[in-house]
PDB file of C-alpha atoms in Angstrom:
ATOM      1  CA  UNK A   1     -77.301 -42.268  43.949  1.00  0.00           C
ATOM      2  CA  UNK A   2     -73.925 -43.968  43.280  1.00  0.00           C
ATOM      3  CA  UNK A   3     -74.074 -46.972  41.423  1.00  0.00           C
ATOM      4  CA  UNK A   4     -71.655 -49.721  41.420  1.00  0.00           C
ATOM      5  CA  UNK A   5     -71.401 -51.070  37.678  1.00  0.00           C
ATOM      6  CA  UNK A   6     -71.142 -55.004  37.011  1.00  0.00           C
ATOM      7  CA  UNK A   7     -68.796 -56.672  34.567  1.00  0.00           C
ATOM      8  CA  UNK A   8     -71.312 -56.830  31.979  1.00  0.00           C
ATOM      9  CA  UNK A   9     -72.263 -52.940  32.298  1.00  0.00           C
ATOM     10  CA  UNK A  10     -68.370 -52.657  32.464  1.00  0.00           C
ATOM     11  CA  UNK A  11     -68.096 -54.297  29.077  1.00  0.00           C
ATOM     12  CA  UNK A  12     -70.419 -52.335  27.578  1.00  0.00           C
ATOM     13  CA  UNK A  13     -69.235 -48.651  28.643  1.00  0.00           C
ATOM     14  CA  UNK A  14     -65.821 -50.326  26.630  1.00  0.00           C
ATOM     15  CA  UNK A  15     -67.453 -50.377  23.867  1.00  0.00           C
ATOM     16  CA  UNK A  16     -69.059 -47.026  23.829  1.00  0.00           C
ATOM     17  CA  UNK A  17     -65.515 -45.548  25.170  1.00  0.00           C
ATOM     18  CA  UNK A  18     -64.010 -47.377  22.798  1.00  0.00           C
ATOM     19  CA  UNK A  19     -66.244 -45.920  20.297  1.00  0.00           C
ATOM     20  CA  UNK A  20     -65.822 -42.390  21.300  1.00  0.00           C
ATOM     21  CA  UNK A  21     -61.910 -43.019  21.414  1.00  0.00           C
ATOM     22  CA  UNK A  22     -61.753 -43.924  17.864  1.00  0.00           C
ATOM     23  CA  UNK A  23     -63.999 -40.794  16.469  1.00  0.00           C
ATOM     24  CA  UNK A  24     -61.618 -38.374  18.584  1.00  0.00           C
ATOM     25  CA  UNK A  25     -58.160 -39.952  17.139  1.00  0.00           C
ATOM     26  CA  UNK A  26     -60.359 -39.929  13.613  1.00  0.00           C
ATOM     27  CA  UNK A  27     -60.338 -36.119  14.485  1.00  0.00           C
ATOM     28  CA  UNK A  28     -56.822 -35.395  14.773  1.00  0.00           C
ATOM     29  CA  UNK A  29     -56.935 -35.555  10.332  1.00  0.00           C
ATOM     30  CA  UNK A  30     -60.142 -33.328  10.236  1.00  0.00           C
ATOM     31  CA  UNK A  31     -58.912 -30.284  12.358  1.00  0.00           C
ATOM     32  CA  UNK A  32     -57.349 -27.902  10.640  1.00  0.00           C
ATOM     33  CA  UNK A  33     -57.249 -24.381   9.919  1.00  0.00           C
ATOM     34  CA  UNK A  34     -60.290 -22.920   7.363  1.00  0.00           C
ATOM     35  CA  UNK A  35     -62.917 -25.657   8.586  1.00  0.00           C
ATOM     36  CA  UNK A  36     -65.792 -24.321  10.729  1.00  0.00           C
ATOM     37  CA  UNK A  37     -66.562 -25.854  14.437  1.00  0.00           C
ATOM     38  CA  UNK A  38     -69.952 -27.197  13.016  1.00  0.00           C
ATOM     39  CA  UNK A  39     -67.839 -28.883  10.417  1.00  0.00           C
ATOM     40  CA  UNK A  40     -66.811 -30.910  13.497  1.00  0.00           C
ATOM     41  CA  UNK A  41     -70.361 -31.260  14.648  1.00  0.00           C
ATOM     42  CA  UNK A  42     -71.123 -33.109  11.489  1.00  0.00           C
ATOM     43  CA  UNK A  43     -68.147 -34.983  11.343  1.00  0.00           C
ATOM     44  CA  UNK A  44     -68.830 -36.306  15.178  1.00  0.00           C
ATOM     45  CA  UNK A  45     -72.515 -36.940  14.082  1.00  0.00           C
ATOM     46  CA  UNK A  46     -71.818 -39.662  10.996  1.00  0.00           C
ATOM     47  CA  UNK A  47     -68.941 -40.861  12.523  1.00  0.00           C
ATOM     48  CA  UNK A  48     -70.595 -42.247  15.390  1.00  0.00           C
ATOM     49  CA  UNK A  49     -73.912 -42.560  14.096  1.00  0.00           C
ATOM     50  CA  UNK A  50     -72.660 -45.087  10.936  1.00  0.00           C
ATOM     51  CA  UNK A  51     -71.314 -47.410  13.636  1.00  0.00           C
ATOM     52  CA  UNK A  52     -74.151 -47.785  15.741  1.00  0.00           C
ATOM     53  CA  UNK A  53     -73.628 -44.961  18.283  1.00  0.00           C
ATOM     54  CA  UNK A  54     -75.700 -41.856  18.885  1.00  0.00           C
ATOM     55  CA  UNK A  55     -74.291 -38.139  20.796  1.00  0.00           C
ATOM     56  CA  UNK A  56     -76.280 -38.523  23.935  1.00  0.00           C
ATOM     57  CA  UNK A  57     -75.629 -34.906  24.873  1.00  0.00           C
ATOM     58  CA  UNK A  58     -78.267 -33.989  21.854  1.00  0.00           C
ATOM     59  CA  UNK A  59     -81.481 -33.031  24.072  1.00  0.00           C
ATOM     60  CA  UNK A  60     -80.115 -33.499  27.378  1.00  0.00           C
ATOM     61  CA  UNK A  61     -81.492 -30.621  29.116  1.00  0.00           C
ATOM     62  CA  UNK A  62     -82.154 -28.543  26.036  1.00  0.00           C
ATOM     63  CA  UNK A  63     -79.093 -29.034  24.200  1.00  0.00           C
ATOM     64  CA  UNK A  64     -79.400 -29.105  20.560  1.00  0.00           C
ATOM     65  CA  UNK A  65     -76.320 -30.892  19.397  1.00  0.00           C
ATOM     66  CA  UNK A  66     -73.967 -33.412  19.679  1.00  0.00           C
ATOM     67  CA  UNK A  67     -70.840 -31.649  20.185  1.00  0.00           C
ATOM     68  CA  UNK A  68     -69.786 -29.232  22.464  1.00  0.00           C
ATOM     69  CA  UNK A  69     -66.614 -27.181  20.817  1.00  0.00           C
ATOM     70  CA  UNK A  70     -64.973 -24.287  22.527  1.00  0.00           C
ATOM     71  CA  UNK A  71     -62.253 -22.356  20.883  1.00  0.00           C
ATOM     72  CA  UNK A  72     -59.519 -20.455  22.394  1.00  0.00           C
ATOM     73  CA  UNK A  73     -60.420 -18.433  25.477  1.00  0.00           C
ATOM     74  CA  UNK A  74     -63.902 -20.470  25.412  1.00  0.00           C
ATOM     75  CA  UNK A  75     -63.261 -22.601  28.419  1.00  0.00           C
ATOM     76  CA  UNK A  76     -66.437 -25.266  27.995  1.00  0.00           C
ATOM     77  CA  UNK A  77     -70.060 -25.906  26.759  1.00  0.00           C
ATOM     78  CA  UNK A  78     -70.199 -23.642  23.924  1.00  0.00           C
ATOM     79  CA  UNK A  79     -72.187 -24.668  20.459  1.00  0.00           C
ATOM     80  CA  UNK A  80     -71.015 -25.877  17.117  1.00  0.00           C
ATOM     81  CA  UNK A  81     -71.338 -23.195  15.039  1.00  0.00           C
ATOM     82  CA  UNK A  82     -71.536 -22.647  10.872  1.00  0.00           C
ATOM     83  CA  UNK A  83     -69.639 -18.765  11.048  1.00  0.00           C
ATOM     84  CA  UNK A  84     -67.060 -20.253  13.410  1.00  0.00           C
ATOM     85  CA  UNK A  85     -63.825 -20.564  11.215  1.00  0.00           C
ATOM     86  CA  UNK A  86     -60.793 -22.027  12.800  1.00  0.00           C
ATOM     87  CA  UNK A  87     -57.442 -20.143  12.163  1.00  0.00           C
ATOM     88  CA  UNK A  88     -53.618 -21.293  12.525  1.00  0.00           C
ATOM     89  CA  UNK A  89     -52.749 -21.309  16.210  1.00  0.00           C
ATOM     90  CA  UNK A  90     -56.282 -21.752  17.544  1.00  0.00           C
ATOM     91  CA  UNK A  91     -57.044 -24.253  20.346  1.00  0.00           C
ATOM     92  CA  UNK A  92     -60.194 -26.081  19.952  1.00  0.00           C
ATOM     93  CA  UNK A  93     -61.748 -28.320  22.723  1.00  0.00           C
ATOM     94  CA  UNK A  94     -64.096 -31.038  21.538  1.00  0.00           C
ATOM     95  CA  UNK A  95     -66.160 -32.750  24.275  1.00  0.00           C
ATOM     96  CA  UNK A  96     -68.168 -35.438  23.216  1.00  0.00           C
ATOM     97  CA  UNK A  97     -70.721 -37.768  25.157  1.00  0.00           C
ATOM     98  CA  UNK A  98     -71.749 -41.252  23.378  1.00  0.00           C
ATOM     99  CA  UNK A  99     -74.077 -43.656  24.206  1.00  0.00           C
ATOM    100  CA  UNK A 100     -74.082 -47.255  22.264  1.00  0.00           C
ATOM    101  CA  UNK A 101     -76.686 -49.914  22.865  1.00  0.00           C
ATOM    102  CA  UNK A 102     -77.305 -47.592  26.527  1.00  0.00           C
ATOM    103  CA  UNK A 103     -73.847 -47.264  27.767  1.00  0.00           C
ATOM    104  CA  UNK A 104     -72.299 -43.912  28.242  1.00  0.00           C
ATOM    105  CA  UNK A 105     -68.914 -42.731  27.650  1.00  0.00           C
ATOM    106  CA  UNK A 106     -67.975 -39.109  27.800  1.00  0.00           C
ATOM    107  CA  UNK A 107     -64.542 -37.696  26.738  1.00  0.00           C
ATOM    108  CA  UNK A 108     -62.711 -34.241  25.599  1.00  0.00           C
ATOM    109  CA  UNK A 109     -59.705 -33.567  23.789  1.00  0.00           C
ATOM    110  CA  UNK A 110     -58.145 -30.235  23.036  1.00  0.00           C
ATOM    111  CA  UNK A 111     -56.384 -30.141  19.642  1.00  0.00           C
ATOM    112  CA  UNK A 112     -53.764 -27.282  18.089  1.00  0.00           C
ATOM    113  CA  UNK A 113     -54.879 -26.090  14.777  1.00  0.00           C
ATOM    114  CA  UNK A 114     -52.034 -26.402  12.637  1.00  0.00           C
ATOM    115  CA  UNK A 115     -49.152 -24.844  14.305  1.00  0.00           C
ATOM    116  CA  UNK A 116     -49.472 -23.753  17.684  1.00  0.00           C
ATOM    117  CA  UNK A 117     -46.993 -21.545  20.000  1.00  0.00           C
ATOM    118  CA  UNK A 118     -44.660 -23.278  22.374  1.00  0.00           C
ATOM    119  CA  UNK A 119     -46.888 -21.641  25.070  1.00  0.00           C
ATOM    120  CA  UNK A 120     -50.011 -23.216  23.902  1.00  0.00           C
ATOM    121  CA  UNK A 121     -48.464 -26.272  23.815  1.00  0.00           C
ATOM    122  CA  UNK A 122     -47.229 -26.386  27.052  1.00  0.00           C
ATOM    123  CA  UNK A 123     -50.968 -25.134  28.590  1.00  0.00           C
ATOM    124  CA  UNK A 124     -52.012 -28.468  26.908  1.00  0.00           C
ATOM    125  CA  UNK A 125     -48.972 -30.932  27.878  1.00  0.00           C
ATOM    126  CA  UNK A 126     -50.303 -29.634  31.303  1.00  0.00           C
ATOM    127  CA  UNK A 127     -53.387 -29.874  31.274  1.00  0.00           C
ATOM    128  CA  UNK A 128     -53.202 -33.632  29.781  1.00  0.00           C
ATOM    129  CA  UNK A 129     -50.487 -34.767  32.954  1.00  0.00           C
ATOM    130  CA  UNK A 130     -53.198 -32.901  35.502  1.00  0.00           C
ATOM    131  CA  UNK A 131     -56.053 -34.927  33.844  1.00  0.00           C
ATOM    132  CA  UNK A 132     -53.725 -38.434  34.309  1.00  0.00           C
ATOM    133  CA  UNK A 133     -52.361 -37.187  37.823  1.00  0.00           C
ATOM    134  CA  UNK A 134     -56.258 -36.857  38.845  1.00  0.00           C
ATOM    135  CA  UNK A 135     -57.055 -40.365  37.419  1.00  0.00           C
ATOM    136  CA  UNK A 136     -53.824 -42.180  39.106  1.00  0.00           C
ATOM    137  CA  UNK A 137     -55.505 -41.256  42.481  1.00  0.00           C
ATOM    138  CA  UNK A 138     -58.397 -42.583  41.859  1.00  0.00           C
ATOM    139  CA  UNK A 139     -57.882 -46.051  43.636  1.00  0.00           C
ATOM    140  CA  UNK A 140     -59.589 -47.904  45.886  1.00  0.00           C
ATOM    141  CA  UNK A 141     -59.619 -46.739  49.255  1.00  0.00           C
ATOM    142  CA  UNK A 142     -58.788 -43.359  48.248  1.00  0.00           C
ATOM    143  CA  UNK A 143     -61.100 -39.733  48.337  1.00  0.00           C
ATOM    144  CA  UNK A 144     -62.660 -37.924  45.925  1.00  0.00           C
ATOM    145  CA  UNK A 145     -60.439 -34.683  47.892  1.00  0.00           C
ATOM    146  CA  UNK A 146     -57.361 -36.910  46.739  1.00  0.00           C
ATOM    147  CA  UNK A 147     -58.362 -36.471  42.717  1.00  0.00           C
ATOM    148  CA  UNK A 148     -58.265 -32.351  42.787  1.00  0.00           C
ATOM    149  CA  UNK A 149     -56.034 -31.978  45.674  1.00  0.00           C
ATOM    150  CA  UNK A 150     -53.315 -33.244  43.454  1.00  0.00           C
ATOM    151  CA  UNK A 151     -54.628 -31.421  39.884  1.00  0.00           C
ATOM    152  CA  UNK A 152     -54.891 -28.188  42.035  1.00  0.00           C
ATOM    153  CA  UNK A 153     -51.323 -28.622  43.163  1.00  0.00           C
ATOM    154  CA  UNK A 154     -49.778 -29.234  39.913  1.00  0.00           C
ATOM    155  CA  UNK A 155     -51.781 -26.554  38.254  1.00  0.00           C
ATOM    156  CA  UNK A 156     -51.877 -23.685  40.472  1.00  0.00           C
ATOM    157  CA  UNK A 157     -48.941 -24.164  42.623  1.00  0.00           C
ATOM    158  CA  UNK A 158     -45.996 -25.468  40.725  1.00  0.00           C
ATOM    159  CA  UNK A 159     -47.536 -23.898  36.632  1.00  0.00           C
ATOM    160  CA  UNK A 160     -49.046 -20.848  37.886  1.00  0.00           C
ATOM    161  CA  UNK A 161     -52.647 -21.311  35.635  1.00  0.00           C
ATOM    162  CA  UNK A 162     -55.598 -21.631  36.700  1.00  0.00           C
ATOM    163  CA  UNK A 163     -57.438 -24.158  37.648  1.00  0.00           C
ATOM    164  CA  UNK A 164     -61.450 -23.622  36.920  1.00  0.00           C
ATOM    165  CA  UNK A 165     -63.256 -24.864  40.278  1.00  0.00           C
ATOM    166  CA  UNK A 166     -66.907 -24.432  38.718  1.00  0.00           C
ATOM    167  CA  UNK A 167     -67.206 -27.063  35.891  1.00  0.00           C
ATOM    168  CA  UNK A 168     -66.328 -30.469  37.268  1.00  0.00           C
ATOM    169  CA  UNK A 169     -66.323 -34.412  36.943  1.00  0.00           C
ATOM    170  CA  UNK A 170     -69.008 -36.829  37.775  1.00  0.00           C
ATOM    171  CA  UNK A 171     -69.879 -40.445  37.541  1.00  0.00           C
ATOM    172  CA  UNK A 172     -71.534 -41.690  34.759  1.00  0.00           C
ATOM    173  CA  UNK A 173     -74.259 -44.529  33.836  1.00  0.00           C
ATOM    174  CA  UNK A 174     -76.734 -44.923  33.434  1.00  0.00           C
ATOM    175  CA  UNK A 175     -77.599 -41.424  32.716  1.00  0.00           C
ATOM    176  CA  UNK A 176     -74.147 -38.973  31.687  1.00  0.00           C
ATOM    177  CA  UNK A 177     -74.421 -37.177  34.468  1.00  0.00           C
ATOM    178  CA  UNK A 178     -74.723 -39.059  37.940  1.00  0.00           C
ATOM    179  CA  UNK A 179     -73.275 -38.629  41.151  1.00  0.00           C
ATOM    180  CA  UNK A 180     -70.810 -38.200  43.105  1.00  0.00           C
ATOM    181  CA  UNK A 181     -69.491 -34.752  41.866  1.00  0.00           C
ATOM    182  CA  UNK A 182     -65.572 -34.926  40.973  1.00  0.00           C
ATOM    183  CA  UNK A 183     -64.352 -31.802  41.864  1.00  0.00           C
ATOM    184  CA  UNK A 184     -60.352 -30.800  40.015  1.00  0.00           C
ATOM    185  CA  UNK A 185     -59.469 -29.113  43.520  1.00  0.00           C
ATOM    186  CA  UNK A 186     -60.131 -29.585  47.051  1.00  0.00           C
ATOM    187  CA  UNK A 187     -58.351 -31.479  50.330  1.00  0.00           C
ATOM    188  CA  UNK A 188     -56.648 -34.553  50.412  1.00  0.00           C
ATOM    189  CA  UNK A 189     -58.242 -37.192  52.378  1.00  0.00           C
ATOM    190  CA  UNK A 190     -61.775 -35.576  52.696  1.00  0.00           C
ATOM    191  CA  UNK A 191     -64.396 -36.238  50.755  1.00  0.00           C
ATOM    192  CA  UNK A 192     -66.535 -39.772  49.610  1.00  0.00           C
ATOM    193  CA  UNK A 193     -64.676 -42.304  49.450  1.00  0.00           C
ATOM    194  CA  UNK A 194     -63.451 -44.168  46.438  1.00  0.00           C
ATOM    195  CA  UNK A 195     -65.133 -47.908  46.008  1.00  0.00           C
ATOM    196  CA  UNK A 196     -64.650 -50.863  43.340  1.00  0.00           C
ATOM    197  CA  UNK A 197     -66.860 -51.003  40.587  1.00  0.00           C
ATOM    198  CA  UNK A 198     -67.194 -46.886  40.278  1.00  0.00           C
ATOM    199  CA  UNK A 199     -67.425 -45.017  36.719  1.00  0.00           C
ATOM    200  CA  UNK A 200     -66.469 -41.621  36.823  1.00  0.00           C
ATOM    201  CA  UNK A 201     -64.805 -38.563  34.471  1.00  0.00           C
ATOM    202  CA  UNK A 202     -61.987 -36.401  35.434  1.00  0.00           C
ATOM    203  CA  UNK A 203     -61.817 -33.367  33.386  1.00  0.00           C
ATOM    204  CA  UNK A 204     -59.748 -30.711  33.983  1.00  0.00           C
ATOM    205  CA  UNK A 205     -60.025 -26.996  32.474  1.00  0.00           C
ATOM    206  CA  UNK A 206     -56.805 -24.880  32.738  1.00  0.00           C
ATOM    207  CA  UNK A 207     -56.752 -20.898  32.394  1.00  0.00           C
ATOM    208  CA  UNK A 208     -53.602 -20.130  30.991  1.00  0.00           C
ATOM    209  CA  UNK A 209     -54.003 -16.512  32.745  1.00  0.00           C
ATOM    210  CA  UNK A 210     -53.523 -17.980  35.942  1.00  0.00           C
ATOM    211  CA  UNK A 211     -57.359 -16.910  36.921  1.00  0.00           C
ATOM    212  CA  UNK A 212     -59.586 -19.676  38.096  1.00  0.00           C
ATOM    213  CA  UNK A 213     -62.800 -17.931  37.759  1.00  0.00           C
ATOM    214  CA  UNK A 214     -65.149 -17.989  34.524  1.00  0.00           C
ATOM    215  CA  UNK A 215     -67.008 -16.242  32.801  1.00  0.00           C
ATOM    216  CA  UNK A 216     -70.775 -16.414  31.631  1.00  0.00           C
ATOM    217  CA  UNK A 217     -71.595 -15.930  28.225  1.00  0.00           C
ATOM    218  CA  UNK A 218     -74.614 -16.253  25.468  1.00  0.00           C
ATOM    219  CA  UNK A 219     -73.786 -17.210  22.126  1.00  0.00           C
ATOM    220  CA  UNK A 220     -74.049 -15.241  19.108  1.00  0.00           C
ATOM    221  CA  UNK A 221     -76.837 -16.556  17.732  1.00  0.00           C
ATOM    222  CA  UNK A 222     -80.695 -14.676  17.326  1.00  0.00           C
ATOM    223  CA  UNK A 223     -81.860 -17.517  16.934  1.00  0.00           C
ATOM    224  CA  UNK A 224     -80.299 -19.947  20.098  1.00  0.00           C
ATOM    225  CA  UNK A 225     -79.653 -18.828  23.671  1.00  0.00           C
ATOM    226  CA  UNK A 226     -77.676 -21.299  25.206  1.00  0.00           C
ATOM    227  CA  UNK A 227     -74.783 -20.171  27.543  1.00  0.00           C
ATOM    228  CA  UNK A 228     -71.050 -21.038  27.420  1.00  0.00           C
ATOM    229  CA  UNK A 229     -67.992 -20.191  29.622  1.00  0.00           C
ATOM    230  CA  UNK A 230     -65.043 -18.257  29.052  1.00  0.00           C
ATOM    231  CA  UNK A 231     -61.859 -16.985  30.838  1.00  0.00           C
ATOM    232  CA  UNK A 232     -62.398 -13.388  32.314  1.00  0.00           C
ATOM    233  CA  UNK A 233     -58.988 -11.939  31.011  1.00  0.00           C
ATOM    234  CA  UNK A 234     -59.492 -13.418  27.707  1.00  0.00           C
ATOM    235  CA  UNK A 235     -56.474 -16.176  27.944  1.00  0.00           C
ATOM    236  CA  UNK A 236     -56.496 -19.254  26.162  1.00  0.00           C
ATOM    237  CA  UNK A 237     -57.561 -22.791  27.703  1.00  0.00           C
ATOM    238  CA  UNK A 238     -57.267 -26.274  27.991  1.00  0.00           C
ATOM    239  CA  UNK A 239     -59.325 -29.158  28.728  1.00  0.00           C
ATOM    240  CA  UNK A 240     -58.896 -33.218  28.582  1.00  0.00           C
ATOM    241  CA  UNK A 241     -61.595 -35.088  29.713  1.00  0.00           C
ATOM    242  CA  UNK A 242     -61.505 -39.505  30.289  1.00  0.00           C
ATOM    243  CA  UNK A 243     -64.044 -41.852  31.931  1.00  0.00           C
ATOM    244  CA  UNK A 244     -62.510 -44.457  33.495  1.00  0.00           C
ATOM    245  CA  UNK A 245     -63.459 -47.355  35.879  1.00  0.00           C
ATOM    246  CA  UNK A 246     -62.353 -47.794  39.141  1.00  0.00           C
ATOM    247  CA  UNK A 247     -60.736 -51.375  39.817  1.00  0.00           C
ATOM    248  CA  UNK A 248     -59.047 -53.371  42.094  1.00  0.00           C
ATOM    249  CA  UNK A 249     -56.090 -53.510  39.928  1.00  0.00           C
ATOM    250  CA  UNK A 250     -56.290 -49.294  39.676  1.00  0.00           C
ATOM    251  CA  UNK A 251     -57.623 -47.114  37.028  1.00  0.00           C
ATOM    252  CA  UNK A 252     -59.011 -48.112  33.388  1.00  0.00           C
ATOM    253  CA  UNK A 253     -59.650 -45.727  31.306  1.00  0.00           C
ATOM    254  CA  UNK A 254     -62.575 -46.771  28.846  1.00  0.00           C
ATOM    255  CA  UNK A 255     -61.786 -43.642  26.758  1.00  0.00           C
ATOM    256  CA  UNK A 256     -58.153 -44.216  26.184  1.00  0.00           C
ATOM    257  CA  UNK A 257     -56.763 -43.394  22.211  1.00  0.00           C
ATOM    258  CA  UNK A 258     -53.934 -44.519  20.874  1.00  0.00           C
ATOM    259  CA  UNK A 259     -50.891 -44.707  20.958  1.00  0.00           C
ATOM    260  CA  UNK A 260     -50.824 -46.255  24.230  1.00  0.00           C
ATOM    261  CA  UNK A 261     -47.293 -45.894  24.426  1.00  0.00           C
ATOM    262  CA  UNK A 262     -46.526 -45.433  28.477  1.00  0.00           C
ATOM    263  CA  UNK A 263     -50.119 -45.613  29.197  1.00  0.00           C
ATOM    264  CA  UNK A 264     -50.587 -49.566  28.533  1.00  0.00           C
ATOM    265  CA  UNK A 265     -51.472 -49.789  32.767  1.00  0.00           C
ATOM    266  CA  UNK A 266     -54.642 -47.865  31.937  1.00  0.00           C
ATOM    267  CA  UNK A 267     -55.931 -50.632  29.142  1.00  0.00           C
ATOM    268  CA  UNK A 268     -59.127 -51.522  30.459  1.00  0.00           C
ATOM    269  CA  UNK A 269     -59.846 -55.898  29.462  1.00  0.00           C
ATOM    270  CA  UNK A 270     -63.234 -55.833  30.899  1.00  0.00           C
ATOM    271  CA  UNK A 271     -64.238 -58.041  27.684  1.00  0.00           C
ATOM    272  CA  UNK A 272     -62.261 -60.599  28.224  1.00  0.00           C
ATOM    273  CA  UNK A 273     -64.119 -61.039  31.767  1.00  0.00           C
ATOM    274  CA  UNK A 274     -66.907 -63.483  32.795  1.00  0.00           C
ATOM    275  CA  UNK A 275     -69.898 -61.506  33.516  1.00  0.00           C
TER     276      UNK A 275
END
């Protein structure tokens, strides 16, 4: 079931985006080479915890943590791990869910550990414009075909990466993971179509190998069998993740970080509104 989200739910999945936008800008001083991904996890964990927050993806469906951190060639939904040392020229996806006084937000960033190649870079510059190109068609009146028709374009056709069709968006709120599905590829003009009042997450994941498929994994762990993705030909990837309202006035992004220089259309004022 899609739900339509009032001004007061509106104003409350600000504040838990806003939340979650602060602890991943906090971020940008913590990553760096030498610190282990569960370094992050515990980092994520006090951060959002001393301000009122919790990591709502902790026991949702089994999961034991609050941080999901893939590095590299790890495309999504790996673990925070304590052996997992980050190294110059790494790329390390953080996707976070937060929930504050029972709104959800849900957002990931990829960060360069200390100094990255100009081909890693440009894997991320692309897979941060496909992420914005997604969200800019997510008007009124528009498809859910019209988000990934666009990202699959951009990605595939004109870059020549890959654009991973099996891990997608999805609205969000009550719960983090509600309907509709928000695929990163598909048709323009076909699919559901696009209403006012909508909260959803696009979320890219770019294979730098050009392959779109993933692989399955298991972690490393005797002790933990949860299962993560990873390219097939063992490029590196990229992921940037928002949730964002849909409004009559266009997309705004409840996730946004700063600066906002060039992306001040996005600025969501849903406090300032009368409930």
């Amino acid at each position: 079931m899609i739900t339509i989200k009032s001004v007061r739910e509106l104003k409350g999945m600000q504040a838990s985006g806003h939340l979650l936008a602060t602890m991943f800008e906090a971020l940008r001083d913590v990553i760096k080479p030498g610190i282990s991904t569960w370094d992050i996890e515990e980092f994520c964990q006090e951060f959002v915890s001393s301000r009122g927050g919790r990591l709502s993806e902790q026991g949702f469906e089994g999961y034991k943590y609050g941080t999901c951190i893939s590095v590299n060639d790890e495309i999504a939904h790996n673990i925070p791990r304590k052996n997992v040392f980050l190294k110059e020229g790494d790329l390390v996806k953080v996707d976070v869910t937060c929930n504050l006084n029972g709104y959800e937000s849900d957002s990931c960033t990829t960060y360069g550990v200390g100094k990255i190649s100009e081909e890693d870079q440009h894997l991320m510059d692309v897979t941060k414009k496909a992420m914005y190109m997604g969200i800019d068609q997510a008007v009124v009146g528009n498809r859910i075909g019209d988000i990934g028709a666009v990202i699959q374009h951009y990605v595939e056709d004109e870059e020549g990466y890959g654009d991973v069709r099996e891990l997608i968006g999805h609205g969000i709120q009550p719960s983090i993971h509600e309907d509709p599905e928000v695929p990163h590829w598909g048709k323009a003009g076909h699919g559901l179509r696009l209403r006012e009042g909508m909260t959803i997450t696009v979320e890219p994941m770019v294979e730098a190998g050009g392959d779109w498929r993933i692989l399955q994994k298991t972690v490393d762990d005797p002790n933990d069998d949860w299962v993560f993705y990873a390219t097939p030909d063992g490029s590196k990837s990229a992921q940037f993740e928002h949730t964002f309202a849909i409004t009559k006035d266009g997309p705004k992004i409840l996730t946004l970080q700063k600066p906002y220089d060039g992306l001040e259309k996005y600025i969501p004022h849903f406090d300032e509104m009368e409930d």
